[in-house]
Tab-separated table of C-alpha atoms and ligand atoms in Angstrom:
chain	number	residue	atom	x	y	z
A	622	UNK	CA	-136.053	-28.527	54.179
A	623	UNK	CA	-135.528	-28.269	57.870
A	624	UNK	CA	-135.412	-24.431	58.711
A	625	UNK	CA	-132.892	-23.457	60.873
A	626	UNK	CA	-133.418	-22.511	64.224
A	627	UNK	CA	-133.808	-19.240	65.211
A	628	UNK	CA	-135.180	-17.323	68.920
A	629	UNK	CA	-137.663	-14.602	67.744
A	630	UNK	CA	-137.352	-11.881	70.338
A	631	UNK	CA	-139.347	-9.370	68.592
A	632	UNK	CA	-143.103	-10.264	68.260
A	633	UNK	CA	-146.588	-8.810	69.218
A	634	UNK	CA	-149.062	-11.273	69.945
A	635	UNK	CA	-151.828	-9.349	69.263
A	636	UNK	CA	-149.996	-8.546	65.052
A	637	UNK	CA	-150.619	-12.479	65.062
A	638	UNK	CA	-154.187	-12.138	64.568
A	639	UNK	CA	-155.181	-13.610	61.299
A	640	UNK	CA	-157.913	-12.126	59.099
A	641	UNK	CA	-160.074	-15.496	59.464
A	642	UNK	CA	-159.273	-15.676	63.118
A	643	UNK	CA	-160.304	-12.162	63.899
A	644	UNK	CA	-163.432	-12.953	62.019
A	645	UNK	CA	-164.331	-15.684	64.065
A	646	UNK	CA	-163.812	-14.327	66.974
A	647	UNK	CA	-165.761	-11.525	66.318
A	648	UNK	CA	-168.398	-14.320	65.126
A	649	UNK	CA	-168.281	-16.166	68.234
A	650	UNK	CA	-168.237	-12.847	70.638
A	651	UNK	CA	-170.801	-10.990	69.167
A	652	UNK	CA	-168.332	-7.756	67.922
A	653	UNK	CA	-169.736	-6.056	65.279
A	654	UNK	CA	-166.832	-5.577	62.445
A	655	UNK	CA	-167.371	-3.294	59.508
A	656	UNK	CA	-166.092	-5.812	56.950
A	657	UNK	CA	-168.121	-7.962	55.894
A	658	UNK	CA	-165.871	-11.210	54.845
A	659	UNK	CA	-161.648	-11.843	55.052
A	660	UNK	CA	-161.410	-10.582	51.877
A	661	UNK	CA	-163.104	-6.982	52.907
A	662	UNK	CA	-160.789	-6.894	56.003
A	663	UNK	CA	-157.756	-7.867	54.063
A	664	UNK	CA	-158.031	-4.959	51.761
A	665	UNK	CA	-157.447	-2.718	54.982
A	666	UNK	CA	-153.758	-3.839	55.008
A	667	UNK	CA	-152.539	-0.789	52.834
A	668	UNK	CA	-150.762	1.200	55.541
A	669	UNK	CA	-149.176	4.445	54.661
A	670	UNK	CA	-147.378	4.592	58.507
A	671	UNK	CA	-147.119	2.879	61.702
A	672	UNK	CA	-149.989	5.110	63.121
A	673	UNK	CA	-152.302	3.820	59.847
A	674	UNK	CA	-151.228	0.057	61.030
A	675	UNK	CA	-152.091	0.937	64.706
A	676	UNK	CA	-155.685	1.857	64.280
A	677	UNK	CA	-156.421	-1.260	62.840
A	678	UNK	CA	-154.084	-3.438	65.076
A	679	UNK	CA	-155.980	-1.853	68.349
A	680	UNK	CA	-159.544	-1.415	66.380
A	681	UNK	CA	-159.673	-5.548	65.558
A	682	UNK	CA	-158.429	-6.529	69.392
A	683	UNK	CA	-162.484	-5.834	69.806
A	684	UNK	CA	-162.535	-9.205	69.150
A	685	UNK	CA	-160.454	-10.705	71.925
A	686	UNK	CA	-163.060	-10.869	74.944
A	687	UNK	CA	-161.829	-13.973	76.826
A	688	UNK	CA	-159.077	-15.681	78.170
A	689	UNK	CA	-159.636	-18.658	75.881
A	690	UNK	CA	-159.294	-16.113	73.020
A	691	UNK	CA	-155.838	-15.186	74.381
A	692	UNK	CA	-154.878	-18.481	74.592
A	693	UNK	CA	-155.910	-19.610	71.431
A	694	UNK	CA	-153.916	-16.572	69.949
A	695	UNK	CA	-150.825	-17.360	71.517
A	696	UNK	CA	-150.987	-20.876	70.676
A	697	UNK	CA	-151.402	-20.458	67.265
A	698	UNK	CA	-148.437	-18.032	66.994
A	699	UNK	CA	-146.739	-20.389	68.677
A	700	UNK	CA	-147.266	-23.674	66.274
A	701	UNK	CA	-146.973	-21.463	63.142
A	702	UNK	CA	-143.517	-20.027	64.605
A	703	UNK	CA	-142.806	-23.767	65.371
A	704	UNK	CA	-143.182	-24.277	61.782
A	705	UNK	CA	-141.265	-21.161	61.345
A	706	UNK	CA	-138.304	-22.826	62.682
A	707	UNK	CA	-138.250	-21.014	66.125
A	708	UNK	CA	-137.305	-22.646	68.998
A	709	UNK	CA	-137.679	-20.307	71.517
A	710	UNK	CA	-139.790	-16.737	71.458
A	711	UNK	CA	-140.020	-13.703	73.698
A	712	UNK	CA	-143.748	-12.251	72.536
A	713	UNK	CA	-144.868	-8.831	73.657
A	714	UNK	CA	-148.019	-8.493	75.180
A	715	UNK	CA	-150.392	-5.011	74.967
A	716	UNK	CA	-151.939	-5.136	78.120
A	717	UNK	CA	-153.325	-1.268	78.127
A	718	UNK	CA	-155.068	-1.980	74.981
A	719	UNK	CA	-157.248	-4.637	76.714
A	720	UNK	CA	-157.846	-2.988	79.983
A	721	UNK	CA	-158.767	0.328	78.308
A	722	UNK	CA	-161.684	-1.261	76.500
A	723	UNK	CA	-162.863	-3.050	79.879
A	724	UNK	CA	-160.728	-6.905	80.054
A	725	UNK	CA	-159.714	-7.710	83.004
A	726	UNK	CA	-155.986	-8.042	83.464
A	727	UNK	CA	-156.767	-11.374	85.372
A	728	UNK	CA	-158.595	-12.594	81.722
A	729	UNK	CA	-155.407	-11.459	79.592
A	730	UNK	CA	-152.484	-12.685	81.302
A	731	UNK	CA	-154.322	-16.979	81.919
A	732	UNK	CA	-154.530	-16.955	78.802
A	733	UNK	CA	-151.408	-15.833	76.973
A	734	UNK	CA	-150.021	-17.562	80.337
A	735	UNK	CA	-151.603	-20.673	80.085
A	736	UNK	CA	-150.405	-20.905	76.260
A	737	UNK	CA	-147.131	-20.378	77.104
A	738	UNK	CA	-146.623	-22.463	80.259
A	739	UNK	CA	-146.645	-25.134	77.833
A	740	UNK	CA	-144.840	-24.152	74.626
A	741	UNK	CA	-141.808	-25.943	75.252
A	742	UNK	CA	-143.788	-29.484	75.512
A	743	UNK	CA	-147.037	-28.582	72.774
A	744	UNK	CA	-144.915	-26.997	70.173
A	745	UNK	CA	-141.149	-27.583	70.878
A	746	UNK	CA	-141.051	-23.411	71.713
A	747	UNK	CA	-139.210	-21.972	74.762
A	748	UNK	CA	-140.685	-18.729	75.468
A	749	UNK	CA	-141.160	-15.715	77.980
A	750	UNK	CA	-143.396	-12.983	78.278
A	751	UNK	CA	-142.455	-8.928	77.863
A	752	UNK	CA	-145.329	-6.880	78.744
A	753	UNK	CA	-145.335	-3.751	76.433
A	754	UNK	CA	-145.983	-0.254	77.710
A	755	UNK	CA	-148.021	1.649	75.304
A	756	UNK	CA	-145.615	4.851	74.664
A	757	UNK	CA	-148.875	7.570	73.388
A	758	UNK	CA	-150.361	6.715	77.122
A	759	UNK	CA	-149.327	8.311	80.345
A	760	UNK	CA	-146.322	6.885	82.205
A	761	UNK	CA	-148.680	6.623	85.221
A	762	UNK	CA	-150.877	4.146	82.768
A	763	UNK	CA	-147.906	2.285	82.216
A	764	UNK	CA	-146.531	2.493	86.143
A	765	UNK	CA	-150.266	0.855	87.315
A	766	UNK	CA	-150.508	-2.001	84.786
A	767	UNK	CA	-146.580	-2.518	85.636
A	768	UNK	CA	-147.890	-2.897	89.115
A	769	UNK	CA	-150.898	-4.890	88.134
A	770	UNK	CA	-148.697	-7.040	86.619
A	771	UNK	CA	-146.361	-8.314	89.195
A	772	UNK	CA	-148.824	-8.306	92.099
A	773	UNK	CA	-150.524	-11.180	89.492
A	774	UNK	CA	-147.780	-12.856	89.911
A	775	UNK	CA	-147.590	-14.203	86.401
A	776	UNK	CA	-144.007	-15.073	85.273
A	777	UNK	CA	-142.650	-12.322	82.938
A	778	UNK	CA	-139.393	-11.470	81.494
A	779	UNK	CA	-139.687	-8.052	81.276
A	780	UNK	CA	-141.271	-4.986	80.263
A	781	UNK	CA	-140.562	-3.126	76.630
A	782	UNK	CA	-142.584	-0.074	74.801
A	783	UNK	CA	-144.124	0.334	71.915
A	784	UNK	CA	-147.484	1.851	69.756
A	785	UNK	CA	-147.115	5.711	68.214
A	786	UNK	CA	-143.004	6.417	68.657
A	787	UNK	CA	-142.833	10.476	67.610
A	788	UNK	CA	-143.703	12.684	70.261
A	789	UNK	CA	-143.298	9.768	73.127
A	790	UNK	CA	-139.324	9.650	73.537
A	791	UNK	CA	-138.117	6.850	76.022
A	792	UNK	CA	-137.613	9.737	78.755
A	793	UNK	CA	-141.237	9.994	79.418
A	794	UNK	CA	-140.985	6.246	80.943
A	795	UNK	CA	-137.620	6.768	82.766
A	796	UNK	CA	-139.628	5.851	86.384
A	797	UNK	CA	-141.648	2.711	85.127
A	798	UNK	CA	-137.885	1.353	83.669
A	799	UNK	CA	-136.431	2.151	87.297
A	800	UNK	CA	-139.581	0.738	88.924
A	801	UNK	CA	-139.031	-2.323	86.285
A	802	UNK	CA	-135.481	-2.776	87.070
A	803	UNK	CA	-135.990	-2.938	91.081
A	804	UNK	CA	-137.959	-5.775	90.014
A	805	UNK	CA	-135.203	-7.710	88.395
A	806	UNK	CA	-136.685	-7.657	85.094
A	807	UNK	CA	-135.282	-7.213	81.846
A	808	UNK	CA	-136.049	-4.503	79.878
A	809	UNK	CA	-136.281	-3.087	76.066
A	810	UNK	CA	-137.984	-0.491	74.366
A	811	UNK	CA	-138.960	0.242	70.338
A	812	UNK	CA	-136.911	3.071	69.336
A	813	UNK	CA	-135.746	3.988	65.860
A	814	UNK	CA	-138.067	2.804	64.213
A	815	UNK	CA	-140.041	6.276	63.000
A	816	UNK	CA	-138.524	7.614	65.968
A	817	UNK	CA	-135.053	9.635	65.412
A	818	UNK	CA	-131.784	8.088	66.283
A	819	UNK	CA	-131.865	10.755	69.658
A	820	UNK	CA	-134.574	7.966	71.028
A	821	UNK	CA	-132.101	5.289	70.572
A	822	UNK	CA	-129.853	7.371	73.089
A	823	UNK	CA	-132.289	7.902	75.613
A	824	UNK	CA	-133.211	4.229	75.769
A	825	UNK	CA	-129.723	3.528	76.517
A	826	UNK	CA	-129.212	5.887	78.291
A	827	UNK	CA	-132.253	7.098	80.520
A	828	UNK	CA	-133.697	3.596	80.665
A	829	UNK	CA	-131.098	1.255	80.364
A	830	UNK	CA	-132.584	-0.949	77.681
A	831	UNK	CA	-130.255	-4.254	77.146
A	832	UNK	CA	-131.973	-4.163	73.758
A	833	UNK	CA	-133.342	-2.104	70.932
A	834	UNK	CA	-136.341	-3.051	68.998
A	835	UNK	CA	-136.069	-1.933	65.682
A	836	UNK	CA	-133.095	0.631	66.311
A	837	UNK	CA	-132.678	1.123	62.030
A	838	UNK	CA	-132.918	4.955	62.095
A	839	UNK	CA	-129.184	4.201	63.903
A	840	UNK	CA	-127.477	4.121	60.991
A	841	UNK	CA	-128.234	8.110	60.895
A	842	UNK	CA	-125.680	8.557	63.453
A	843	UNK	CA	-122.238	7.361	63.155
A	844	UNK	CA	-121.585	7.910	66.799
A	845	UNK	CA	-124.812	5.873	68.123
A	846	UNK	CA	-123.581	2.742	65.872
A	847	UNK	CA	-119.988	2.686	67.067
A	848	UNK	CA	-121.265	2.646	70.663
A	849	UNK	CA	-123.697	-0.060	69.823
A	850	UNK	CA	-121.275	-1.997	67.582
A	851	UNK	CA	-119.136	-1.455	70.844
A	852	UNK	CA	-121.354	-2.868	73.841
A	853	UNK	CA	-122.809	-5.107	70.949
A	854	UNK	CA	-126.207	-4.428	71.712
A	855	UNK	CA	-128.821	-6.263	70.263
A	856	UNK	CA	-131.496	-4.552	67.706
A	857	UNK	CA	-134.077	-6.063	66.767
A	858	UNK	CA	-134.808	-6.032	62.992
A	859	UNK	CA	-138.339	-6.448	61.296
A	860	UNK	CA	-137.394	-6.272	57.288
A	861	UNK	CA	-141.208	-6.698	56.321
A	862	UNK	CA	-142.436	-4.945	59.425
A	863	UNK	CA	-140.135	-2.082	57.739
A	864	UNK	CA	-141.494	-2.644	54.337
A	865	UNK	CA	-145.198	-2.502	55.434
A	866	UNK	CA	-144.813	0.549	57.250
A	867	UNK	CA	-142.934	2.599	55.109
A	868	UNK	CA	-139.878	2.717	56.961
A	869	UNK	CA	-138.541	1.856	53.878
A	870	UNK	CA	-139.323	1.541	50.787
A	871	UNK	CA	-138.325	-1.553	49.228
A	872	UNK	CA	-136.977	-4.813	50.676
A	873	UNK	CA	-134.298	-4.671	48.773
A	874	UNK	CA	-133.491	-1.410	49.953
A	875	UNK	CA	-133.237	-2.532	53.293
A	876	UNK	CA	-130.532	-1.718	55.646
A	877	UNK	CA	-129.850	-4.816	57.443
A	878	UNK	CA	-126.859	-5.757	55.046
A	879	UNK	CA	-125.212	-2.360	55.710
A	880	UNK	CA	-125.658	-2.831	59.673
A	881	UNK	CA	-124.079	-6.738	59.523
A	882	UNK	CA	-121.236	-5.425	57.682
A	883	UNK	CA	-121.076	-2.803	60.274
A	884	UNK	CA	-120.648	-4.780	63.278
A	885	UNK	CA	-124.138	-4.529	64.708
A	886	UNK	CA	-125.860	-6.934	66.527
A	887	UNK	CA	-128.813	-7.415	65.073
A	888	UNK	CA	-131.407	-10.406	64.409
A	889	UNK	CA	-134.549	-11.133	62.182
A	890	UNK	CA	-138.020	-11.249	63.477
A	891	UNK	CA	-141.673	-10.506	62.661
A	892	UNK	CA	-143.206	-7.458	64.433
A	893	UNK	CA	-146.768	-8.016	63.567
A	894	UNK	CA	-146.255	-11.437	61.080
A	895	UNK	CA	-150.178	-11.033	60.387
A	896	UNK	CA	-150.650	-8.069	58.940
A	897	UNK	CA	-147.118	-7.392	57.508
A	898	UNK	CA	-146.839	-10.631	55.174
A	899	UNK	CA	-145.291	-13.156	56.968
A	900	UNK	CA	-143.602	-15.239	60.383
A	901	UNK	CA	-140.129	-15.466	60.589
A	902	UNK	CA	-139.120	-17.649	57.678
A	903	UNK	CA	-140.580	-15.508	55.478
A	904	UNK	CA	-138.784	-12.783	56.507
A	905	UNK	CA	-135.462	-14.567	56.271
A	906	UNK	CA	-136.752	-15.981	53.383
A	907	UNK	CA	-136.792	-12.165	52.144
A	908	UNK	CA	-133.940	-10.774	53.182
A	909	UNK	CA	-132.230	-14.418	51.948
A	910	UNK	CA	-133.667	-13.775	48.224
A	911	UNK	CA	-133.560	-9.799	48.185
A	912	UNK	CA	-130.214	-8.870	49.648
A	913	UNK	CA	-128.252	-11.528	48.540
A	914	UNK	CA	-127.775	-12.903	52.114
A	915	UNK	CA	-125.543	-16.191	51.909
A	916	UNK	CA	-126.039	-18.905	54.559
A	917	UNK	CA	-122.935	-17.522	56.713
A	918	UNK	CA	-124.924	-14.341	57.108
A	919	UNK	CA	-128.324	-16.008	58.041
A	920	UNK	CA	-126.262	-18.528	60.529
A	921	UNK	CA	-125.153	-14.921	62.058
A	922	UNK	CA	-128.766	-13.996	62.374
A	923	UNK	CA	-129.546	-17.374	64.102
A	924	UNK	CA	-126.691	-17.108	66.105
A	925	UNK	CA	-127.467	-13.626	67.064
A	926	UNK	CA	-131.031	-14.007	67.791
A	927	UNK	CA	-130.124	-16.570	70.377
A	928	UNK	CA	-127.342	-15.114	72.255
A	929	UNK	CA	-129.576	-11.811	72.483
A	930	UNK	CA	-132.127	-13.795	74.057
A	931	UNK	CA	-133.376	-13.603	77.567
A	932	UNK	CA	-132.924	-17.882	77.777
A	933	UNK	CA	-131.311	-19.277	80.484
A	934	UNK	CA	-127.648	-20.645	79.017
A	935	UNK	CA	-128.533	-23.961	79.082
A	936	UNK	CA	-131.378	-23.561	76.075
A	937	UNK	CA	-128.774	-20.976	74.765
A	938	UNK	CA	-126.405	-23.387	75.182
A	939	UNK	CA	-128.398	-26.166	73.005
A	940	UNK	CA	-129.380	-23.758	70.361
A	941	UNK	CA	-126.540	-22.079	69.447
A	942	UNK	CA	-125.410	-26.299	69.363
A	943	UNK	CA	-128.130	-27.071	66.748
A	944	UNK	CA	-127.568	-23.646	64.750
A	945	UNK	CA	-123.685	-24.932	64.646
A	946	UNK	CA	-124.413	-28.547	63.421
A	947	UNK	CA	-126.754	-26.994	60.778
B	1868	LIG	N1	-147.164	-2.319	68.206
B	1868	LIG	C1	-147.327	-3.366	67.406
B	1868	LIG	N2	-146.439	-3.314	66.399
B	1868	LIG	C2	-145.687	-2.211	66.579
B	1868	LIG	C3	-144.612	-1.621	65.879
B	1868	LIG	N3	-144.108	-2.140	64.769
B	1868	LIG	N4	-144.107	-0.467	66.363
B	1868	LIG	C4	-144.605	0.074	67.452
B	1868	LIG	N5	-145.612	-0.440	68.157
B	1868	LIG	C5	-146.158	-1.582	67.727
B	1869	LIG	ZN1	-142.749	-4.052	67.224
């Protein structure tokens, strides 16, 4: 079966690290890893929180050292989400987490660059770059990579922020969105995912996100969903992201049924697809089987995905074409 085509607009490139390939990385770098085979490392993928997920997720980036290692991360996500049935992907990038432990920006951004640069020919994949702002750093960490970043010159879409959401509410970033926005860059920010629905707010709000990762904890506030159901923002739903990190507690206990039949904009994607069970189609392939989506839901989802996408409208354009012709 041909899956349908879908824009995944919520990814981290560094959650697409497989067990085998952070293995052989570390293998080929010289990192010393205390597991001793896949199987040893796999059994770490238990996580009672996003904070439990985290200190893996930064602890096996050890193991990225060179810009062919980016590269070779990004293309792999990239001919896996290929198989996925995406056609076009906006990744996030960590670029704190590299520089902290001595990478040079310069190293980071060729690779994931180079990778990308030629998605749309290798692997059928339009994509773009949003550089992530680690939230549990200082907002002058975040203003000098944001800096670091465009003097590169690298293209990017935008700039978005995630890691460790309670305690770090949007407003402690409200200059490096500004500084973002004089750019001309898009910008969107996790919030609602552990964080309360008051983070959704200030994203809105104080940094003018024109979309929500995550954004579930929403449905807590009956005023927050009728203004997003309003200006139809998009929110960017991980069901086994969710799942994984105890967000909730069963997939089929999962609220993106509730916030379709709400009115909310909202797509499918897959956060970290390494370590929370699976790309794309198996996340549609969950919510599909679990909640009793039917195919005019799903085409929603594909439809969604795309028009919340930063693509110019000609791929838009095309997509949403494809998506209609099933
Ligand atoms: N970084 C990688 N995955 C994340 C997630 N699900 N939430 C916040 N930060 C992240
Ligand atoms: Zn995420």
């Amino acid at each position: 079966m041909v899956p349908m085509p879908f824009a995944e607009l919520h990814l981290h490139l560094e959650g697409t690290l497989e067990p085998e390939t952070i293995l052989r990385l570390a293998e080929r770098n010289r990192i010393d890893l205390p597991y001793a085979d896949v199987d040893a490392l796999s059994a770490q993928y238990d996580f009672a929180d996003l904070q439990s997920f985290l200190n893996l997720y930064y602890a096996n980036m050890a193991t990225l050292q060179t810009a062919a290692d980016f590269a070779e991360m990004t293309d792999a996500y990239l001919a896996r989400a290929a198989r996925a049935g995406v056609r076009h992907a906006e990744v996030f990038l960590d670029p704190q987490a590299h520089l902290s432990r001595g990478i040079a920006l310069e190293e980071v951004m060729d690779g994931v660059s180079t990778a990308l640069e030629s998605s749309l020919a290798t692997h059928g994949v339009s994509s773009g770059l949003i550089i992530a702002m680690l939230r549990d750093h200082s907002a002058q960490s975040a203003m000098n990579v944001l800096d670091a970043v465009v003097a590169l010159g690298k293209p990017i879409l935008g700039i978005g922020l995630d890691s460790a959401e309670v305690g770090h509410p949007p407003s402690k970033f409200i200059d490096v969105f500004a500084r973002a926005r004089a750019e001309g860059l898009h910008l969107v920010a996790h919030a609602g995912e552990e964080g309360p629905p008051a983070y959704i707010w200030e994203a809105l709000d104080l940094l003018g996100v024109e979309r929500v990762d995550h954004g579930i904890r929403c449905l807590e506030d009956d005023a927050l969903v009728e203004r997003l159901v309003t200006e139809q923002t998009p929110l960017t739903v991980c069901p086994l992201s969710n799942v994984r990190l105890r967000v909730v507690d069963d997939i089929a206990d999962h609220p993106l049924p509730a916030m379709l039949q709400r009115g909310l904009n909202v797509s499918v994607n897959s956060d970290d697809p390494a370590y929370f069970g699976g790309y794309l189609d198996d996340n549609v392939t969950a919510v599909r089987d679990a909640l009793g989506l039917d195919e005019a839901a799903l085409t929603t989802l594909a439809r969604n995905s795309v028009t919340a996408s930063f693509a110019d409208d000609t791929r838009k354009v095309e997509l949403l074409a494809e998506i209609a012709s099933g």
